[in-house]
Coordinates of C-alpha atoms in Angstrom, one line a residue:
X1 CA 0.0 0.0 0.0
X2 CA 1.4 3.4 -0.9
X3 CA 1.9 6.0 1.8
X4 CA 0.3 9.4 1.7
X5 CA 3.7 10.9 0.8
X6 CA 4.2 8.5 -2.1
X7 CA 0.7 9.2 -3.5
X8 CA 1.4 13.0 -3.3
X9 CA 4.7 12.5 -5.1
X10 CA 3.1 10.5 -7.8
X11 CA 0.4 13.2 -8.3
X12 CA 3.1 15.8 -8.5
X13 CA 5.1 13.8 -11.0
X14 CA 2.0 13.4 -13.2
X15 CA 1.2 17.1 -13.0
X16 CA 4.8 17.9 -13.9
X17 CA 4.6 15.7 -17.0
X18 CA 1.3 17.3 -18.0
X19 CA 2.2 20.9 -17.4
X20 CA 5.9 20.8 -18.4
X21 CA 7.7 24.1 -17.6
X22 CA 10.4 25.0 -15.1
X23 CA 10.8 22.3 -12.4
X24 CA 11.0 25.2 -9.8
X25 CA 7.3 25.9 -10.6
X26 CA 6.1 22.4 -9.4
X27 CA 8.9 21.5 -7.1
X28 CA 9.4 18.2 -9.0
X29 CA 12.5 17.3 -10.9
X30 CA 12.4 14.5 -13.4
X31 CA 15.0 11.9 -14.2
X32 CA 15.5 8.8 -16.3
X33 CA 12.6 7.7 -18.4
X34 CA 10.4 10.5 -17.1
X35 CA 12.9 13.1 -18.2
X36 CA 13.2 11.5 -21.7
X37 CA 9.4 11.6 -22.0
X38 CA 9.3 15.2 -20.9
X39 CA 11.9 16.2 -23.5
X40 CA 9.9 14.4 -26.3
X41 CA 6.8 16.3 -25.3
X42 CA 8.7 19.6 -25.0
X43 CA 10.1 19.3 -28.4
X44 CA 6.7 19.1 -29.9
X45 CA 4.5 21.2 -27.6
X46 CA 6.7 23.7 -25.9
X47 CA 9.8 24.2 -28.1
X48 CA 13.4 23.4 -27.3
X49 CA 13.8 23.3 -23.6
X50 CA 16.9 23.6 -21.4
X51 CA 17.9 21.7 -18.3
X52 CA 14.9 19.8 -17.0
X53 CA 13.0 20.4 -20.2
X54 CA 11.6 23.8 -19.1
X55 CA 12.3 27.4 -20.1
X56 CA 11.8 26.8 -23.8
X57 CA 9.8 28.9 -26.2
X58 CA 6.2 29.0 -25.3
X59 CA 6.8 27.8 -21.7
X60 CA 4.3 28.3 -18.9
X61 CA 1.3 26.2 -18.1
X62 CA 0.3 23.5 -20.7
X63 CA 2.0 22.0 -23.7
X64 CA 0.4 24.1 -26.4
X65 CA 2.3 27.1 -27.7
X66 CA 1.2 30.5 -26.5
X67 CA -1.3 32.2 -28.7
X68 CA -0.1 35.3 -30.5
X69 CA 3.6 34.4 -30.3
X70 CA 5.8 32.9 -33.0
X71 CA 5.5 29.1 -32.9
X72 CA 8.8 27.4 -32.2
X73 CA 9.8 23.8 -31.5
X74 CA 12.7 21.7 -30.7
X75 CA 12.5 19.3 -33.6
X76 CA 14.3 21.5 -36.1
X77 CA 14.1 20.9 -39.8
X78 CA 16.5 17.9 -39.8
X79 CA 15.1 14.6 -41.0
X80 CA 17.6 12.6 -38.8
X81 CA 16.6 14.6 -35.8
X82 CA 12.9 14.1 -36.4
X83 CA 13.4 10.4 -37.1
X84 CA 15.1 10.1 -33.7
X85 CA 12.2 11.9 -32.1
X86 CA 9.7 9.6 -33.8
X87 CA 11.7 6.6 -32.4
X88 CA 11.6 8.1 -28.9
X89 CA 7.9 8.6 -28.8
X90 CA 7.3 5.1 -30.1
X91 CA 9.4 3.8 -27.2
X92 CA 7.8 5.9 -24.4
X93 CA 4.1 6.1 -25.4
X94 CA 1.4 3.7 -26.5
X95 CA 0.5 3.5 -30.2
X96 CA -2.7 5.6 -30.0
X97 CA -0.8 8.4 -28.3
X98 CA 2.0 8.1 -30.8
X99 CA -0.5 8.6 -33.7
X100 CA -1.9 11.7 -32.0
X101 CA 1.6 13.2 -31.5
X102 CA 2.6 12.4 -35.1
X103 CA -0.5 14.2 -36.4
X104 CA 0.2 17.2 -34.1
X105 CA 3.8 17.3 -35.3
X106 CA 2.6 17.4 -38.9
X107 CA -0.1 20.1 -38.2
X108 CA 1.9 22.3 -35.8
X109 CA 5.4 22.1 -37.2
X110 CA 4.8 21.7 -40.9
X111 CA 6.6 18.4 -41.1
X112 CA 4.6 17.2 -44.1
X113 CA 7.5 18.0 -46.4
X114 CA 9.8 15.8 -44.4
X115 CA 7.5 12.9 -45.3
X116 CA 8.9 13.2 -48.8
X117 CA 12.0 11.4 -47.6
X118 CA 12.0 7.6 -47.4
X119 CA 13.8 7.3 -44.1
X120 CA 11.1 9.4 -42.5
X121 CA 8.3 7.2 -43.7
X122 CA 10.1 4.2 -42.3
X123 CA 10.2 5.8 -38.9
X124 CA 6.5 6.8 -38.5
X125 CA 3.7 4.8 -37.1
X126 CA 1.2 4.1 -39.9
X127 CA -2.4 5.3 -39.2
X128 CA -5.4 6.8 -41.1
X129 CA -4.2 10.4 -40.5
X130 CA -0.8 9.7 -41.9
X131 CA -2.4 8.2 -45.0
X132 CA -4.5 11.3 -45.4
X133 CA -1.3 13.5 -45.2
X134 CA 0.4 11.3 -47.8
X135 CA -2.6 11.5 -50.1
X136 CA -2.7 15.3 -49.7
X137 CA 1.0 15.5 -50.9
X138 CA -0.1 13.6 -54.0
X139 CA 2.1 14.2 -57.0
X140 CA 4.6 16.0 -54.8
X141 CA 5.9 12.6 -53.7
X142 CA 9.1 11.9 -55.5
X143 CA 9.7 8.5 -57.1
X144 CA 12.2 7.6 -54.4
X145 CA 9.5 8.0 -51.8
X146 CA 6.5 6.7 -53.6
X147 CA 7.0 3.0 -52.9
X148 CA 7.6 3.7 -49.2
X149 CA 4.4 5.7 -49.2
X150 CA 2.5 2.8 -50.8
X151 CA 3.9 0.5 -48.1
X152 CA 2.5 2.8 -45.4
X153 CA -0.9 3.0 -47.1
X154 CA -0.9 -0.8 -47.7
X155 CA -0.2 -1.4 -44.0
X156 CA -3.1 0.8 -42.9
X157 CA -5.5 -0.6 -45.5
X158 CA -4.6 -4.2 -44.2
X159 CA -5.4 -3.1 -40.6
X160 CA -8.7 -1.7 -41.6
X161 CA -9.7 -4.7 -43.7
X162 CA -9.0 -7.0 -40.7
X163 CA -11.2 -4.8 -38.6
X164 CA -14.2 -4.5 -40.9
X165 CA -14.2 -7.1 -43.7
X166 CA -15.7 -10.1 -41.8
X167 CA -18.5 -8.2 -40.2
X168 CA -19.3 -6.3 -43.3
X169 CA -19.6 -9.5 -45.4
X170 CA -21.6 -11.2 -42.7
X171 CA -24.2 -8.4 -42.1
X172 CA -24.5 -7.2 -45.7
X173 CA -24.5 -10.8 -47.1
X174 CA -27.3 -11.7 -44.7
X175 CA -29.3 -8.7 -45.7
X176 CA -28.8 -9.6 -49.4
X177 CA -30.1 -13.1 -48.7
X178 CA -33.2 -11.8 -46.9
X179 CA -33.9 -9.1 -49.5
X180 CA -33.7 -11.7 -52.3
X181 CA -35.8 -14.4 -50.7
X182 CA -38.8 -15.6 -52.7
X183 CA -41.8 -17.8 -51.8
X184 CA -42.0 -19.8 -55.1
X185 CA -38.4 -20.9 -55.7
X186 CA -37.3 -23.5 -58.0
X187 CA -36.3 -26.8 -56.3
X188 CA -32.6 -26.1 -56.6
X189 CA -33.1 -22.7 -55.0
X190 CA -35.0 -23.8 -51.9
X191 CA -33.5 -22.8 -48.5
X192 CA -34.5 -26.0 -46.6
X193 CA -33.5 -24.7 -43.2
X194 CA -35.7 -21.7 -43.4
X195 CA -38.5 -23.6 -45.2
X196 CA -38.7 -26.1 -42.3
X197 CA -38.7 -23.3 -39.7
X198 CA -41.5 -21.5 -41.6
X199 CA -43.6 -24.7 -41.6
X200 CA -43.1 -26.1 -38.1
X201 CA -46.8 -25.4 -37.4
X202 CA -47.6 -28.1 -40.0
X203 CA -45.8 -30.8 -38.1
X204 CA -47.6 -34.2 -38.1
X205 CA -47.0 -36.7 -35.3
X206 CA -45.8 -40.3 -36.1
X207 CA -48.8 -42.5 -36.9
X208 CA -49.2 -46.1 -37.9
X209 CA -46.4 -47.3 -40.0
X210 CA -44.9 -43.8 -40.1
X211 CA -42.1 -44.0 -37.6
X212 CA -41.1 -40.3 -37.8
X213 CA -43.0 -37.1 -37.6
X214 CA -43.4 -35.1 -40.8
X215 CA -43.3 -31.3 -41.6
X216 CA -45.7 -30.5 -44.5
X217 CA -44.0 -27.7 -46.5
X218 CA -47.0 -25.6 -47.4
X219 CA -44.8 -22.5 -47.9
X220 CA -41.4 -22.8 -49.6
X221 CA -38.7 -20.3 -48.9
X222 CA -35.8 -19.8 -51.3
X223 CA -33.7 -17.4 -53.3
X224 CA -33.9 -15.7 -56.6
X225 CA -32.6 -17.6 -59.6
X226 CA -28.8 -17.7 -60.1
X227 CA -29.2 -15.7 -63.3
X228 CA -30.2 -12.7 -61.2
X229 CA -27.0 -13.0 -59.1
X230 CA -26.6 -9.3 -58.8
X231 CA -29.3 -8.5 -56.3
X232 CA -28.4 -4.9 -55.3
X233 CA -26.3 -2.0 -56.6
X234 CA -24.3 0.3 -54.4
X235 CA -22.8 3.7 -55.4
X236 CA -20.4 5.3 -52.9
X237 CA -20.1 9.0 -53.8
X238 CA -17.2 10.4 -51.8
X239 CA -16.2 14.0 -51.2
X240 CA -12.4 14.2 -51.6
X241 CA -12.0 17.7 -50.1
X242 CA -9.1 17.9 -47.6
X243 CA -11.3 17.8 -44.5
X244 CA -12.7 14.4 -45.6
X245 CA -9.3 12.6 -45.6
X246 CA -10.1 9.9 -43.0
X247 CA -13.5 9.3 -44.6
X248 CA -11.9 8.8 -48.0
X249 CA -9.5 6.1 -46.5
X250 CA -12.3 4.2 -44.8
X251 CA -14.6 4.5 -47.9
X252 CA -11.9 3.0 -50.2
X253 CA -11.6 0.0 -47.9
X254 CA -15.3 -0.5 -47.5
X255 CA -15.7 -0.1 -51.3
X256 CA -13.2 -2.9 -51.9
X257 CA -14.9 -5.2 -49.4
X258 CA -18.4 -4.6 -51.0
X259 CA -17.0 -5.0 -54.5
X260 CA -15.7 -8.5 -53.5
X261 CA -19.3 -9.6 -52.9
X262 CA -20.7 -11.1 -56.1
X263 CA -24.3 -10.3 -55.2
X264 CA -23.5 -6.6 -55.1
X265 CA -22.5 -4.3 -58.0
X266 CA -20.4 -1.6 -56.3
X267 CA -19.4 1.7 -57.9
X268 CA -17.0 4.2 -56.2
X269 CA -17.0 7.8 -57.3
X270 CA -14.9 10.6 -55.8
X271 CA -15.3 14.3 -56.4
X272 CA -14.2 17.8 -55.7
X273 CA -15.2 20.2 -58.5
X274 CA -14.6 17.3 -60.9
X275 CA -15.9 13.8 -60.8
X276 CA -13.7 10.7 -61.1
X277 CA -15.0 7.1 -61.3
X278 CA -12.6 4.8 -59.6
X279 CA -14.7 1.6 -59.9
X280 CA -12.1 -0.2 -62.0
X281 CA -9.5 0.2 -59.2
X282 CA -11.7 -1.3 -56.5
X283 CA -9.9 -4.6 -56.5
X284 CA -7.0 -2.8 -54.7
X285 CA -8.0 -0.1 -52.3
X286 CA -4.4 1.1 -52.3
X287 CA -4.8 1.9 -56.0
X288 CA -8.0 3.7 -55.2
X289 CA -6.4 5.9 -52.6
X290 CA -3.6 6.8 -54.9
X291 CA -6.2 7.8 -57.5
X292 CA -7.6 10.3 -55.0
X293 CA -6.5 14.0 -55.1
X294 CA -7.3 15.4 -51.6
X295 CA -8.2 19.1 -51.5
X296 CA -9.9 21.5 -53.9
X297 CA -13.5 22.7 -54.0
X298 CA -16.8 20.8 -53.8
X299 CA -19.5 20.3 -56.3
X300 CA -22.0 17.8 -54.9
X301 CA -24.7 18.5 -57.4
X302 CA -22.3 17.6 -60.3
X303 CA -21.2 14.4 -58.5
X304 CA -24.8 13.3 -57.8
X305 CA -25.7 14.0 -61.4
X306 CA -23.0 11.6 -62.5
X307 CA -24.2 8.9 -60.0
X308 CA -27.8 9.4 -61.1
X309 CA -26.8 8.8 -64.7
X310 CA -25.4 5.4 -63.7
X311 CA -28.5 4.1 -62.0
X312 CA -30.3 1.4 -64.0
X313 CA -32.4 -0.3 -61.3
X314 CA -33.5 2.4 -58.9
X315 CA -35.5 0.1 -56.6
X316 CA -32.4 -2.1 -56.1
X317 CA -29.9 0.7 -55.7
X318 CA -28.3 2.3 -52.6
X319 CA -26.5 5.6 -53.0
X320 CA -24.2 6.7 -50.2
X321 CA -23.1 10.3 -50.2
X322 CA -20.1 10.8 -47.9
X323 CA -19.6 14.6 -47.5
X324 CA -19.6 17.4 -45.0
X325 CA -22.1 19.1 -47.4
X326 CA -20.2 22.3 -47.9
X327 CA -21.6 22.6 -51.4
X328 CA -19.8 24.8 -53.9
X329 CA -22.1 23.9 -56.7
X330 CA -25.8 24.5 -57.2
X331 CA -27.6 23.9 -53.9
X332 CA -31.1 23.6 -55.4
X333 CA -29.9 21.2 -58.1
X334 CA -28.3 19.0 -55.4
X335 CA -31.6 18.8 -53.5
X336 CA -33.6 18.2 -56.7
X337 CA -31.4 15.3 -57.6
X338 CA -31.8 13.7 -54.2
X339 CA -35.6 14.1 -54.3
X340 CA -35.7 12.6 -57.8
X341 CA -33.6 9.6 -56.8
X342 CA -35.8 8.9 -53.7
X343 CA -39.0 9.3 -55.8
X344 CA -37.6 6.6 -58.2
X345 CA -37.1 4.2 -55.3
X346 CA -33.4 4.7 -54.6
X347 CA -32.2 4.2 -51.0
X348 CA -30.2 7.4 -50.3
X349 CA -27.9 7.8 -47.4
X350 CA -25.9 11.0 -46.5
X351 CA -23.0 10.4 -44.2
X352 CA -21.3 13.6 -42.8
X353 CA -18.2 11.5 -42.0
X354 CA -17.1 7.9 -42.1
X355 CA -14.4 7.9 -39.4
X356 CA -13.7 7.5 -35.7
X357 CA -13.1 11.2 -35.2
X358 CA -16.3 12.1 -33.5
X359 CA -18.7 14.9 -34.4
X360 CA -17.6 16.5 -37.7
X361 CA -18.0 20.1 -38.9
X362 CA -20.7 20.2 -41.6
X363 CA -23.2 22.5 -43.3
X364 CA -26.3 22.3 -41.1
X365 CA -28.7 24.0 -43.5
X366 CA -27.9 21.4 -46.2
X367 CA -28.2 18.6 -43.6
X368 CA -31.6 19.9 -42.6
X369 CA -32.8 20.2 -46.2
X370 CA -31.8 16.6 -46.8
X371 CA -33.6 15.5 -43.7
X372 CA -36.7 17.2 -44.9
X373 CA -36.5 15.1 -48.1
X374 CA -36.4 11.9 -45.9
X375 CA -32.6 11.5 -46.2
X376 CA -31.2 12.3 -42.7
X377 CA -27.5 13.2 -42.7
X378 CA -25.4 11.9 -39.8
X379 CA -21.9 10.9 -39.0
X380 CA -21.0 7.2 -38.9
X381 CA -18.2 5.2 -37.4
X382 CA -16.6 2.4 -39.4
X383 CA -18.0 -0.1 -36.9
X384 CA -21.6 1.1 -37.6
X385 CA -21.4 1.3 -41.4
X386 CA -22.1 -2.5 -42.0
X387 CA -25.3 -2.1 -40.0
X388 CA -26.3 1.0 -42.0
X389 CA -25.7 -0.8 -45.3
X390 CA -27.6 -4.0 -44.2
X391 CA -30.6 -1.9 -43.1
X392 CA -30.6 0.1 -46.4
X393 CA -30.4 -3.1 -48.5
X394 CA -33.5 -4.4 -46.7
X395 CA -35.2 -1.0 -46.9
X396 CA -35.5 -0.9 -43.1
X397 CA -35.1 2.1 -40.8
X398 CA -31.5 3.1 -40.5
X399 CA -29.8 2.7 -37.1
X400 CA -29.0 6.4 -36.9
X401 CA -26.6 7.2 -34.0
X402 CA -27.8 9.7 -31.5
X403 CA -26.5 13.2 -31.9

């Protein structure tokens, strides 16, 4: 059991690590691993420190730089120095914290340009935000770095596939089976397990020479003919403006998983002020992501017009618009297209984000206008997306998360 003095010392140590600054301010001096952690934090959040890690630019309470003062930091512009710092934070902090610190380093210190160097990419912890940064660099990536960048993207894509693929195929596949079930199937298309369950009320007890009970199958349950193997069509329409980077990454992986299901015909469309159809690259989500150009304006109306022109079976089509709804095109045109698709029988879903990042920024007036058309707009986590798709395929109410 710890003594009151030991507990107080531990609280003081934790506050010292949180606040940083001059050790004379807290009366706590760090050493060993704690000192190394403090220096790694100081390099990013308080600037180059001295002595115990305090006294650097932007000192004082907290790790964030002072507002209104020139931002400075202790990482410098040297790739080897930054690579060493990346190695340090991976040693001292858990993976999720490392990912946050990497993103802060890119945002606060302008380290994106250093990612153009292969040795830097080998030092970072791969995550969705890093992929978004690499995609935003786009054609600026030199040939010497491009393969390293693809390796980072491939690692993150593989992680996401392991997380979502099995559940997506299970839920969406089950929804497709239920939506395609028919009551007058051919013999080869009968689902005997469901047929027996549907007719248990017709069970006849054993009688006379009949040693076993019998279920009389008055109602057959089965599937549509194999010739109609494509049961539903899905169009993912993805906003590739810079703020949607995490959503683009998740959408590419989901698109590839859905495209692998033979009962679905999946189309993936990305847009800014132009529209690009990446359906042909869906076999490899890494290729999809390198076909994306993050940044630029937004023309949702134009993108929906393209998607609308590709719909051949409205009653069997689900359109998923993934956008923060900051429309730069024709607002009334966008709303008219959504209304026309819904009137034709299309299941239309508007996702403000497809990520784990929490509540997104979005255009509330456009979201309200879509809701008035019967197309509520909401943010969705990757874990919820398979349920959303399963409900849409079966034309059931969507499991919209609470605001």
